[in-house]
PDB file of C-alpha atoms in Angstrom:
ATOM      1  CA  UNK A   1     -26.932   7.055 -18.599  1.00 76.00           C
ATOM      2  CA  UNK A   2     -27.138  10.434 -16.843  1.00 92.00           C
ATOM      3  CA  UNK A   3     -23.874  12.322 -16.459  1.00 97.00           C
ATOM      4  CA  UNK A   4     -22.531  13.335 -13.071  1.00 98.00           C
ATOM      5  CA  UNK A   5     -19.878  16.065 -12.971  1.00 98.00           C
ATOM      6  CA  UNK A   6     -17.165  15.922 -10.331  1.00 98.00           C
ATOM      7  CA  UNK A   7     -14.987  19.025  -9.996  1.00 98.00           C
ATOM      8  CA  UNK A   8     -11.432  18.756  -8.671  1.00 98.00           C
ATOM      9  CA  UNK A   9     -10.402  22.453  -8.669  1.00 98.00           C
ATOM     10  CA  UNK A  10      -6.722  22.110  -7.767  1.00 98.00           C
ATOM     11  CA  UNK A  11      -3.395  22.647  -9.486  1.00 98.00           C
ATOM     12  CA  UNK A  12      -0.333  21.309  -7.661  1.00 96.00           C
ATOM     13  CA  UNK A  13      -2.281  21.325  -4.390  1.00 95.00           C
ATOM     14  CA  UNK A  14      -3.521  24.908  -4.744  1.00 95.00           C
ATOM     15  CA  UNK A  15      -7.247  25.443  -5.037  1.00 97.00           C
ATOM     16  CA  UNK A  16      -8.462  27.754  -7.781  1.00 97.00           C
ATOM     17  CA  UNK A  17      -4.991  28.697  -9.046  1.00 97.00           C
ATOM     18  CA  UNK A  18      -3.993  28.424 -12.708  1.00 98.00           C
ATOM     19  CA  UNK A  19      -5.482  25.182 -14.030  1.00 98.00           C
ATOM     20  CA  UNK A  20      -7.228  24.724 -10.703  1.00 98.00           C
ATOM     21  CA  UNK A  21      -9.582  27.513 -11.782  1.00 98.00           C
ATOM     22  CA  UNK A  22     -10.776  25.591 -14.824  1.00 98.00           C
ATOM     23  CA  UNK A  23     -13.217  23.178 -13.165  1.00 98.00           C
ATOM     24  CA  UNK A  24     -15.183  25.998 -11.557  1.00 98.00           C
ATOM     25  CA  UNK A  25     -15.548  27.699 -14.949  1.00 98.00           C
ATOM     26  CA  UNK A  26     -16.415  24.552 -16.878  1.00 98.00           C
ATOM     27  CA  UNK A  27     -18.631  23.012 -14.196  1.00 98.00           C
ATOM     28  CA  UNK A  28     -21.610  25.396 -14.344  1.00 97.00           C
ATOM     29  CA  UNK A  29     -21.493  25.622 -18.142  1.00 97.00           C
ATOM     30  CA  UNK A  30     -21.492  21.857 -18.626  1.00 98.00           C
ATOM     31  CA  UNK A  31     -23.997  21.101 -15.864  1.00 97.00           C
ATOM     32  CA  UNK A  32     -26.458  23.460 -17.531  1.00 95.00           C
ATOM     33  CA  UNK A  33     -25.954  22.095 -21.043  1.00 93.00           C
ATOM     34  CA  UNK A  34     -26.056  18.440 -19.963  1.00 96.00           C
ATOM     35  CA  UNK A  35     -28.683  18.748 -17.261  1.00 95.00           C
ATOM     36  CA  UNK A  36     -26.176  16.930 -15.056  1.00 96.00           C
ATOM     37  CA  UNK A  37     -25.668  16.775 -11.310  1.00 95.00           C
ATOM     38  CA  UNK A  38     -22.497  18.429 -10.066  1.00 96.00           C
ATOM     39  CA  UNK A  39     -20.278  18.169  -6.979  1.00 98.00           C
ATOM     40  CA  UNK A  40     -16.884  19.470  -5.888  1.00 98.00           C
ATOM     41  CA  UNK A  41     -14.083  17.706  -4.033  1.00 98.00           C
ATOM     42  CA  UNK A  42     -12.174  19.864  -1.581  1.00 97.00           C
ATOM     43  CA  UNK A  43      -9.281  19.312   0.799  1.00 96.00           C
ATOM     44  CA  UNK A  44      -8.972  20.660   4.355  1.00 92.00           C
ATOM     45  CA  UNK A  45      -6.962  23.839   4.733  1.00 88.00           C
ATOM     46  CA  UNK A  46      -3.308  23.486   5.695  1.00 87.00           C
ATOM     47  CA  UNK A  47       0.168  22.937   4.316  1.00 83.00           C
ATOM     48  CA  UNK A  48       0.609  20.097   1.850  1.00 88.00           C
ATOM     49  CA  UNK A  49       2.971  19.129  -0.936  1.00 93.00           C
ATOM     50  CA  UNK A  50       1.918  18.629  -4.540  1.00 95.00           C
ATOM     51  CA  UNK A  51       2.192  14.855  -4.145  1.00 96.00           C
ATOM     52  CA  UNK A  52       0.277  14.587  -0.870  1.00 96.00           C
ATOM     53  CA  UNK A  53      -2.497  16.797  -2.239  1.00 97.00           C
ATOM     54  CA  UNK A  54      -2.667  14.951  -5.546  1.00 97.00           C
ATOM     55  CA  UNK A  55      -2.988  11.535  -3.984  1.00 98.00           C
ATOM     56  CA  UNK A  56      -5.443  12.747  -1.328  1.00 97.00           C
ATOM     57  CA  UNK A  57      -7.627  14.061  -4.133  1.00 98.00           C
ATOM     58  CA  UNK A  58      -7.271  10.763  -6.002  1.00 98.00           C
ATOM     59  CA  UNK A  59      -8.413   8.827  -2.937  1.00 98.00           C
ATOM     60  CA  UNK A  60     -11.465  11.032  -2.507  1.00 98.00           C
ATOM     61  CA  UNK A  61     -12.219  10.946  -6.214  1.00 98.00           C
ATOM     62  CA  UNK A  62     -12.117   7.152  -6.347  1.00 98.00           C
ATOM     63  CA  UNK A  63     -14.958   7.019  -3.835  1.00 98.00           C
ATOM     64  CA  UNK A  64     -17.036   9.680  -5.606  1.00 98.00           C
ATOM     65  CA  UNK A  65     -16.608   7.973  -8.987  1.00 98.00           C
ATOM     66  CA  UNK A  66     -17.646   4.625  -7.532  1.00 98.00           C
ATOM     67  CA  UNK A  67     -20.684   6.198  -5.865  1.00 98.00           C
ATOM     68  CA  UNK A  68     -21.749   7.846  -9.114  1.00 98.00           C
ATOM     69  CA  UNK A  69     -21.512   4.607 -11.049  1.00 97.00           C
ATOM     70  CA  UNK A  70     -23.396   2.720  -8.341  1.00 97.00           C
ATOM     71  CA  UNK A  71     -26.159   5.314  -8.729  1.00 97.00           C
ATOM     72  CA  UNK A  72     -26.314   4.604 -12.472  1.00 96.00           C
ATOM     73  CA  UNK A  73     -24.537   7.803 -13.527  1.00 97.00           C
ATOM     74  CA  UNK A  74     -21.548   8.332 -15.791  1.00 98.00           C
ATOM     75  CA  UNK A  75     -18.791  10.271 -13.991  1.00 98.00           C
ATOM     76  CA  UNK A  76     -17.227  13.146 -15.907  1.00 98.00           C
ATOM     77  CA  UNK A  77     -14.333  14.606 -13.943  1.00 98.00           C
ATOM     78  CA  UNK A  78     -13.304  18.235 -14.389  1.00 99.00           C
ATOM     79  CA  UNK A  79      -9.827  18.522 -12.889  1.00 98.00           C
ATOM     80  CA  UNK A  80      -6.930  20.942 -12.818  1.00 98.00           C
ATOM     81  CA  UNK A  81      -4.347  18.177 -12.953  1.00 98.00           C
ATOM     82  CA  UNK A  82      -4.068  14.873 -14.799  1.00 98.00           C
ATOM     83  CA  UNK A  83      -3.076  13.002 -11.626  1.00 98.00           C
ATOM     84  CA  UNK A  84      -6.831  12.901 -10.986  1.00 98.00           C
ATOM     85  CA  UNK A  85      -6.816  10.002 -13.473  1.00 98.00           C
ATOM     86  CA  UNK A  86      -5.632   7.695 -10.698  1.00 98.00           C
ATOM     87  CA  UNK A  87      -8.812   8.316  -8.736  1.00 98.00           C
ATOM     88  CA  UNK A  88     -11.105   8.097 -11.737  1.00 98.00           C
ATOM     89  CA  UNK A  89      -9.679   4.855 -13.084  1.00 98.00           C
ATOM     90  CA  UNK A  90      -9.610   3.348  -9.585  1.00 98.00           C
ATOM     91  CA  UNK A  91     -13.238   4.255  -8.996  1.00 98.00           C
ATOM     92  CA  UNK A  92     -14.242   2.514 -12.213  1.00 97.00           C
ATOM     93  CA  UNK A  93     -12.182  -0.596 -11.479  1.00 90.00           C
ATOM     94  CA  UNK A  94     -12.334  -3.946 -13.233  1.00 92.00           C
ATOM     95  CA  UNK A  95     -10.051  -6.144 -15.317  1.00 94.00           C
ATOM     96  CA  UNK A  96     -11.520  -5.048 -18.643  1.00 97.00           C
ATOM     97  CA  UNK A  97     -10.573  -1.362 -18.512  1.00 98.00           C
ATOM     98  CA  UNK A  98      -8.636   0.438 -21.229  1.00 98.00           C
ATOM     99  CA  UNK A  99      -7.321   3.998 -21.110  1.00 98.00           C
ATOM    100  CA  UNK A 100      -7.459   6.390 -24.047  1.00 98.00           C
ATOM    101  CA  UNK A 101      -5.387   9.434 -23.141  1.00 99.00           C
ATOM    102  CA  UNK A 102      -5.627  12.599 -25.246  1.00 99.00           C
ATOM    103  CA  UNK A 103      -2.872  15.049 -24.355  1.00 98.00           C
ATOM    104  CA  UNK A 104      -0.243  17.290 -25.896  1.00 98.00           C
ATOM    105  CA  UNK A 105       2.224  15.737 -23.451  1.00 98.00           C
ATOM    106  CA  UNK A 106       3.057  12.173 -22.518  1.00 98.00           C
ATOM    107  CA  UNK A 107       2.737  12.509 -18.725  1.00 98.00           C
ATOM    108  CA  UNK A 108       5.142   9.572 -18.710  1.00 98.00           C
ATOM    109  CA  UNK A 109       8.019  10.972 -16.704  1.00 98.00           C
ATOM    110  CA  UNK A 110       9.062   9.293 -13.457  1.00 98.00           C
ATOM    111  CA  UNK A 111      10.942  10.674 -10.440  1.00 98.00           C
ATOM    112  CA  UNK A 112      14.107   9.285 -12.017  1.00 97.00           C
ATOM    113  CA  UNK A 113      13.620  10.936 -15.417  1.00 98.00           C
ATOM    114  CA  UNK A 114      11.826  14.222 -14.723  1.00 97.00           C
ATOM    115  CA  UNK A 115      13.742  17.469 -15.052  1.00 95.00           C
ATOM    116  CA  UNK A 116      10.861  19.654 -13.799  1.00 95.00           C
ATOM    117  CA  UNK A 117       9.801  17.725 -10.694  1.00 95.00           C
ATOM    118  CA  UNK A 118       6.154  18.278 -11.733  1.00 96.00           C
ATOM    119  CA  UNK A 119       4.261  15.300 -10.299  1.00 97.00           C
ATOM    120  CA  UNK A 120       1.431  15.832 -12.742  1.00 97.00           C
ATOM    121  CA  UNK A 121       3.850  15.028 -15.566  1.00 98.00           C
ATOM    122  CA  UNK A 122       4.070  11.502 -14.145  1.00 98.00           C
ATOM    123  CA  UNK A 123       0.329  10.771 -14.098  1.00 98.00           C
ATOM    124  CA  UNK A 124       0.154   8.239 -16.924  1.00 98.00           C
ATOM    125  CA  UNK A 125       3.386   6.578 -15.800  1.00 98.00           C
ATOM    126  CA  UNK A 126       1.824   6.111 -12.349  1.00 98.00           C
ATOM    127  CA  UNK A 127      -1.339   4.665 -13.902  1.00 98.00           C
ATOM    128  CA  UNK A 128       0.900   2.188 -15.732  1.00 98.00           C
ATOM    129  CA  UNK A 129       2.485   1.191 -12.411  1.00 98.00           C
ATOM    130  CA  UNK A 130       5.879   2.660 -13.322  1.00 98.00           C
ATOM    131  CA  UNK A 131       6.265   5.014 -10.352  1.00 98.00           C
ATOM    132  CA  UNK A 132       4.726   6.214  -7.053  1.00 98.00           C
ATOM    133  CA  UNK A 133       3.735   2.634  -6.231  1.00 98.00           C
ATOM    134  CA  UNK A 134       3.354   3.125  -2.476  1.00 98.00           C
ATOM    135  CA  UNK A 135       1.135   6.147  -3.076  1.00 98.00           C
ATOM    136  CA  UNK A 136      -0.990   4.543  -5.791  1.00 98.00           C
ATOM    137  CA  UNK A 137      -1.560   1.591  -3.452  1.00 98.00           C
ATOM    138  CA  UNK A 138      -3.268   4.015  -1.059  1.00 98.00           C
ATOM    139  CA  UNK A 139      -6.001   4.739  -3.626  1.00 98.00           C
ATOM    140  CA  UNK A 140      -8.870   2.311  -3.105  1.00 98.00           C
ATOM    141  CA  UNK A 141      -9.440   0.162  -6.171  1.00 98.00           C
ATOM    142  CA  UNK A 142      -6.189   1.082  -7.909  1.00 98.00           C
ATOM    143  CA  UNK A 143      -4.972  -1.453 -10.435  1.00 97.00           C
ATOM    144  CA  UNK A 144      -2.068  -0.999 -12.782  1.00 97.00           C
ATOM    145  CA  UNK A 145      -3.283  -0.584 -16.352  1.00 98.00           C
ATOM    146  CA  UNK A 146      -1.236  -2.687 -18.793  1.00 98.00           C
ATOM    147  CA  UNK A 147       0.468  -0.694 -21.511  1.00 98.00           C
ATOM    148  CA  UNK A 148      -1.196  -2.915 -24.106  1.00 98.00           C
ATOM    149  CA  UNK A 149      -4.524  -1.350 -23.089  1.00 98.00           C
ATOM    150  CA  UNK A 150      -3.388   2.267 -23.251  1.00 98.00           C
ATOM    151  CA  UNK A 151      -3.736   4.476 -26.331  1.00 98.00           C
ATOM    152  CA  UNK A 152      -2.001   7.858 -26.243  1.00 99.00           C
ATOM    153  CA  UNK A 153      -3.557  10.271 -28.736  1.00 99.00           C
ATOM    154  CA  UNK A 154      -2.233  13.590 -29.983  1.00 98.00           C
ATOM    155  CA  UNK A 155       0.926  13.758 -27.856  1.00 98.00           C
ATOM    156  CA  UNK A 156       3.718  15.752 -29.437  1.00 98.00           C
ATOM    157  CA  UNK A 157       5.870  17.150 -26.617  1.00 98.00           C
ATOM    158  CA  UNK A 158       7.684  14.131 -25.175  1.00 98.00           C
ATOM    159  CA  UNK A 159      11.145  13.588 -23.754  1.00 98.00           C
ATOM    160  CA  UNK A 160      13.442  10.788 -24.842  1.00 98.00           C
ATOM    161  CA  UNK A 161      12.670   9.007 -21.562  1.00 98.00           C
ATOM    162  CA  UNK A 162       8.939   9.165 -22.242  1.00 98.00           C
ATOM    163  CA  UNK A 163       9.402   7.797 -25.743  1.00 98.00           C
ATOM    164  CA  UNK A 164      11.450   4.936 -24.296  1.00 98.00           C
ATOM    165  CA  UNK A 165       8.744   4.167 -21.741  1.00 98.00           C
ATOM    166  CA  UNK A 166       6.107   4.084 -24.493  1.00 98.00           C
ATOM    167  CA  UNK A 167       8.127   1.474 -26.338  1.00 98.00           C
ATOM    168  CA  UNK A 168       8.935  -0.547 -23.229  1.00 98.00           C
ATOM    169  CA  UNK A 169       5.356  -0.584 -21.906  1.00 98.00           C
ATOM    170  CA  UNK A 170       3.737  -1.306 -25.268  1.00 98.00           C
ATOM    171  CA  UNK A 171       1.609   1.846 -25.229  1.00 98.00           C
ATOM    172  CA  UNK A 172      -0.006   2.594 -28.594  1.00 98.00           C
ATOM    173  CA  UNK A 173       0.828   6.148 -29.636  1.00 98.00           C
ATOM    174  CA  UNK A 174      -1.461   7.772 -32.198  1.00 98.00           C
ATOM    175  CA  UNK A 175       0.134  10.998 -33.393  1.00 98.00           C
ATOM    176  CA  UNK A 176      -1.857  14.126 -34.123  1.00 96.00           C
ATOM    177  CA  UNK A 177      -1.006  13.939 -37.825  1.00 96.00           C
ATOM    178  CA  UNK A 178      -1.853  10.220 -38.115  1.00 98.00           C
ATOM    179  CA  UNK A 179      -5.316   9.779 -36.631  1.00 98.00           C
ATOM    180  CA  UNK A 180      -5.991   6.980 -39.116  1.00 98.00           C
ATOM    181  CA  UNK A 181      -3.936   4.806 -36.758  1.00 98.00           C
ATOM    182  CA  UNK A 182      -6.587   5.166 -34.036  1.00 98.00           C
ATOM    183  CA  UNK A 183      -8.930   2.443 -35.286  1.00 98.00           C
ATOM    184  CA  UNK A 184      -6.249  -0.292 -35.470  1.00 98.00           C
ATOM    185  CA  UNK A 185      -5.047   0.760 -32.008  1.00 98.00           C
ATOM    186  CA  UNK A 186      -8.561   0.453 -30.588  1.00 98.00           C
ATOM    187  CA  UNK A 187      -9.046  -2.886 -32.311  1.00 98.00           C
ATOM    188  CA  UNK A 188      -5.856  -4.151 -30.664  1.00 98.00           C
ATOM    189  CA  UNK A 189      -7.029  -2.947 -27.241  1.00 98.00           C
ATOM    190  CA  UNK A 190     -10.338  -4.772 -27.694  1.00 98.00           C
ATOM    191  CA  UNK A 191      -8.496  -7.900 -28.820  1.00 98.00           C
ATOM    192  CA  UNK A 192      -6.488  -7.654 -25.585  1.00 97.00           C
ATOM    193  CA  UNK A 193      -9.699  -8.026 -23.566  1.00 97.00           C
ATOM    194  CA  UNK A 194     -10.778  -4.431 -22.945  1.00 98.00           C
ATOM    195  CA  UNK A 195     -14.504  -3.746 -22.953  1.00 98.00           C
ATOM    196  CA  UNK A 196     -14.691  -0.411 -21.126  1.00 98.00           C
ATOM    197  CA  UNK A 197     -12.566   2.716 -21.248  1.00 98.00           C
ATOM    198  CA  UNK A 198     -11.501   5.617 -19.108  1.00 98.00           C
ATOM    199  CA  UNK A 199     -11.370   8.469 -21.607  1.00 98.00           C
ATOM    200  CA  UNK A 200      -8.952  11.183 -20.503  1.00 98.00           C
ATOM    201  CA  UNK A 201      -9.020  14.500 -22.362  1.00 99.00           C
ATOM    202  CA  UNK A 202      -6.321  16.926 -21.364  1.00 98.00           C
ATOM    203  CA  UNK A 203      -7.716  19.897 -23.215  1.00 98.00           C
ATOM    204  CA  UNK A 204      -4.258  20.982 -24.358  1.00 98.00           C
ATOM    205  CA  UNK A 205      -4.422  18.165 -26.898  1.00 98.00           C
ATOM    206  CA  UNK A 206      -6.067  20.870 -29.034  1.00 98.00           C
ATOM    207  CA  UNK A 207      -4.002  23.009 -31.354  1.00 98.00           C
ATOM    208  CA  UNK A 208      -3.087  26.056 -29.230  1.00 98.00           C
ATOM    209  CA  UNK A 209      -3.367  28.301 -32.280  1.00 97.00           C
ATOM    210  CA  UNK A 210      -7.117  27.675 -32.170  1.00 97.00           C
ATOM    211  CA  UNK A 211      -7.753  26.970 -28.486  1.00 98.00           C
ATOM    212  CA  UNK A 212      -5.473  28.573 -25.850  1.00 98.00           C
ATOM    213  CA  UNK A 213      -5.907  26.047 -23.026  1.00 98.00           C
ATOM    214  CA  UNK A 214      -3.028  26.665 -20.607  1.00 98.00           C
ATOM    215  CA  UNK A 215       0.530  27.957 -20.258  1.00 97.00           C
ATOM    216  CA  UNK A 216       2.081  24.716 -21.583  1.00 96.00           C
ATOM    217  CA  UNK A 217       1.273  25.009 -25.315  1.00 95.00           C
ATOM    218  CA  UNK A 218       2.748  22.536 -27.774  1.00 97.00           C
ATOM    219  CA  UNK A 219       2.570  23.516 -31.448  1.00 97.00           C
ATOM    220  CA  UNK A 220       0.288  21.474 -33.639  1.00 97.00           C
ATOM    221  CA  UNK A 221      -2.391  19.303 -32.148  1.00 97.00           C
ATOM    222  CA  UNK A 222      -5.979  18.418 -32.909  1.00 98.00           C
ATOM    223  CA  UNK A 223      -8.857  20.636 -33.930  1.00 98.00           C
ATOM    224  CA  UNK A 224     -11.986  20.617 -31.780  1.00 98.00           C
ATOM    225  CA  UNK A 225     -13.752  18.638 -34.507  1.00 98.00           C
ATOM    226  CA  UNK A 226     -10.962  16.043 -34.527  1.00 98.00           C
ATOM    227  CA  UNK A 227     -11.162  15.623 -30.761  1.00 98.00           C
ATOM    228  CA  UNK A 228     -14.903  15.043 -31.014  1.00 98.00           C
ATOM    229  CA  UNK A 229     -14.329  12.520 -33.803  1.00 98.00           C
ATOM    230  CA  UNK A 230     -11.786  10.640 -31.670  1.00 98.00           C
ATOM    231  CA  UNK A 231     -14.304  10.432 -28.830  1.00 98.00           C
ATOM    232  CA  UNK A 232     -16.998   9.142 -31.186  1.00 98.00           C
ATOM    233  CA  UNK A 233     -14.676   6.459 -32.525  1.00 98.00           C
ATOM    234  CA  UNK A 234     -13.646   5.380 -29.028  1.00 98.00           C
ATOM    235  CA  UNK A 235     -17.277   5.239 -27.876  1.00 98.00           C
ATOM    236  CA  UNK A 236     -18.220   3.103 -30.884  1.00 97.00           C
ATOM    237  CA  UNK A 237     -15.822   0.356 -29.747  1.00 97.00           C
ATOM    238  CA  UNK A 238     -15.722   0.609 -25.967  1.00 98.00           C
ATOM    239  CA  UNK A 239     -18.167   1.572 -23.225  1.00 98.00           C
ATOM    240  CA  UNK A 240     -17.073   4.915 -21.773  1.00 98.00           C
ATOM    241  CA  UNK A 241     -17.069   4.036 -18.076  1.00 98.00           C
ATOM    242  CA  UNK A 242     -15.812   7.472 -17.015  1.00 98.00           C
ATOM    243  CA  UNK A 243     -14.240  10.486 -18.654  1.00 98.00           C
ATOM    244  CA  UNK A 244     -12.306  13.597 -17.740  1.00 98.00           C
ATOM    245  CA  UNK A 245     -11.461  17.041 -19.027  1.00 98.00           C
ATOM    246  CA  UNK A 246      -8.362  18.489 -17.437  1.00 98.00           C
ATOM    247  CA  UNK A 247      -5.721  21.239 -17.457  1.00 98.00           C
ATOM    248  CA  UNK A 248      -7.808  24.287 -18.444  1.00 98.00           C
ATOM    249  CA  UNK A 249      -6.501  27.640 -17.219  1.00 98.00           C
ATOM    250  CA  UNK A 250      -9.184  30.279 -17.904  1.00 98.00           C
ATOM    251  CA  UNK A 251      -6.644  33.114 -17.667  1.00 98.00           C
ATOM    252  CA  UNK A 252      -5.149  31.863 -20.941  1.00 98.00           C
ATOM    253  CA  UNK A 253      -8.542  31.944 -22.690  1.00 98.00           C
ATOM    254  CA  UNK A 254     -10.009  35.443 -22.363  1.00 97.00           C
ATOM    255  CA  UNK A 255     -12.592  34.837 -25.109  1.00 97.00           C
ATOM    256  CA  UNK A 256     -13.936  31.621 -23.567  1.00 97.00           C
ATOM    257  CA  UNK A 257     -13.210  29.554 -26.667  1.00 98.00           C
ATOM    258  CA  UNK A 258     -12.280  26.491 -24.630  1.00 98.00           C
ATOM    259  CA  UNK A 259     -15.590  26.631 -22.747  1.00 98.00           C
ATOM    260  CA  UNK A 260     -17.454  26.505 -26.061  1.00 98.00           C
ATOM    261  CA  UNK A 261     -15.359  23.552 -27.227  1.00 98.00           C
ATOM    262  CA  UNK A 262     -15.900  21.717 -23.933  1.00 98.00           C
ATOM    263  CA  UNK A 263     -19.634  22.337 -24.158  1.00 98.00           C
ATOM    264  CA  UNK A 264     -19.684  20.714 -27.616  1.00 98.00           C
ATOM    265  CA  UNK A 265     -17.543  17.793 -26.447  1.00 98.00           C
ATOM    266  CA  UNK A 266     -19.380  17.020 -23.197  1.00 98.00           C
ATOM    267  CA  UNK A 267     -22.445  15.254 -24.706  1.00 98.00           C
ATOM    268  CA  UNK A 268     -20.167  12.795 -26.463  1.00 98.00           C
ATOM    269  CA  UNK A 269     -18.367  11.998 -23.207  1.00 98.00           C
ATOM    270  CA  UNK A 270     -21.722  11.676 -21.461  1.00 97.00           C
ATOM    271  CA  UNK A 271     -23.181   9.415 -24.135  1.00 91.00           C
ATOM    272  CA  UNK A 272     -26.052  11.796 -24.767  1.00 81.00           C
ATOM    273  CA  UNK A 273     -25.121  12.920 -28.284  1.00 72.00           C
TER     274      UNK A 273
END
């Protein structure tokens, strides 16, 4: 299946700022290495809040993902924020979808538990149907993903509330220092009826000592080789229906190390390696 890159170059509603600059750096590099088609989602100019922008982008992204799949292409989303996951998963659709979420953070806060107010830190909770329900309902094709079909990999910076939500929702949490638990977690997801997967790679799942991805580093994490191995193991059990790389701020990576790592990872996400 040919890959199709979809750039969402926004961070908290601001185009090209901080992590919103990442897609426009990664896009050309990955399009060239994959021989992939490439498009960019943009919003009209004007005042908007983080939430209104994030959900507007998710609505647009759902359509673009669906169009790519209808054309026989595998969507790979390059986004500033993880809230893009709502659009990607909605565009894929279906009752057999699992989510494998690689991230240094849980993204499992809700408006009731967050202390930062950062909507992007609620992305996985929203995908689980735990918050922003009126807004997620506005995204065409959105379906709540059961916690039993979600595997969180590499997360190490979580609040007590996020840990409680993991337990309550039945999310399988594979810690960075216990990747041997990934295979049983994937087996359980398959046993629960999943056949396809949305594979979400927040690039800060990497160890920041090796790859400086953004301004939210969490000590520890996975090596680039470990991330690639996780993707291989996921792809061996589930069809990768769509994938994403998110949260890259090029200003934190003056040597371009993250671009090199993304270039090595992309063929595995695209199914061309």
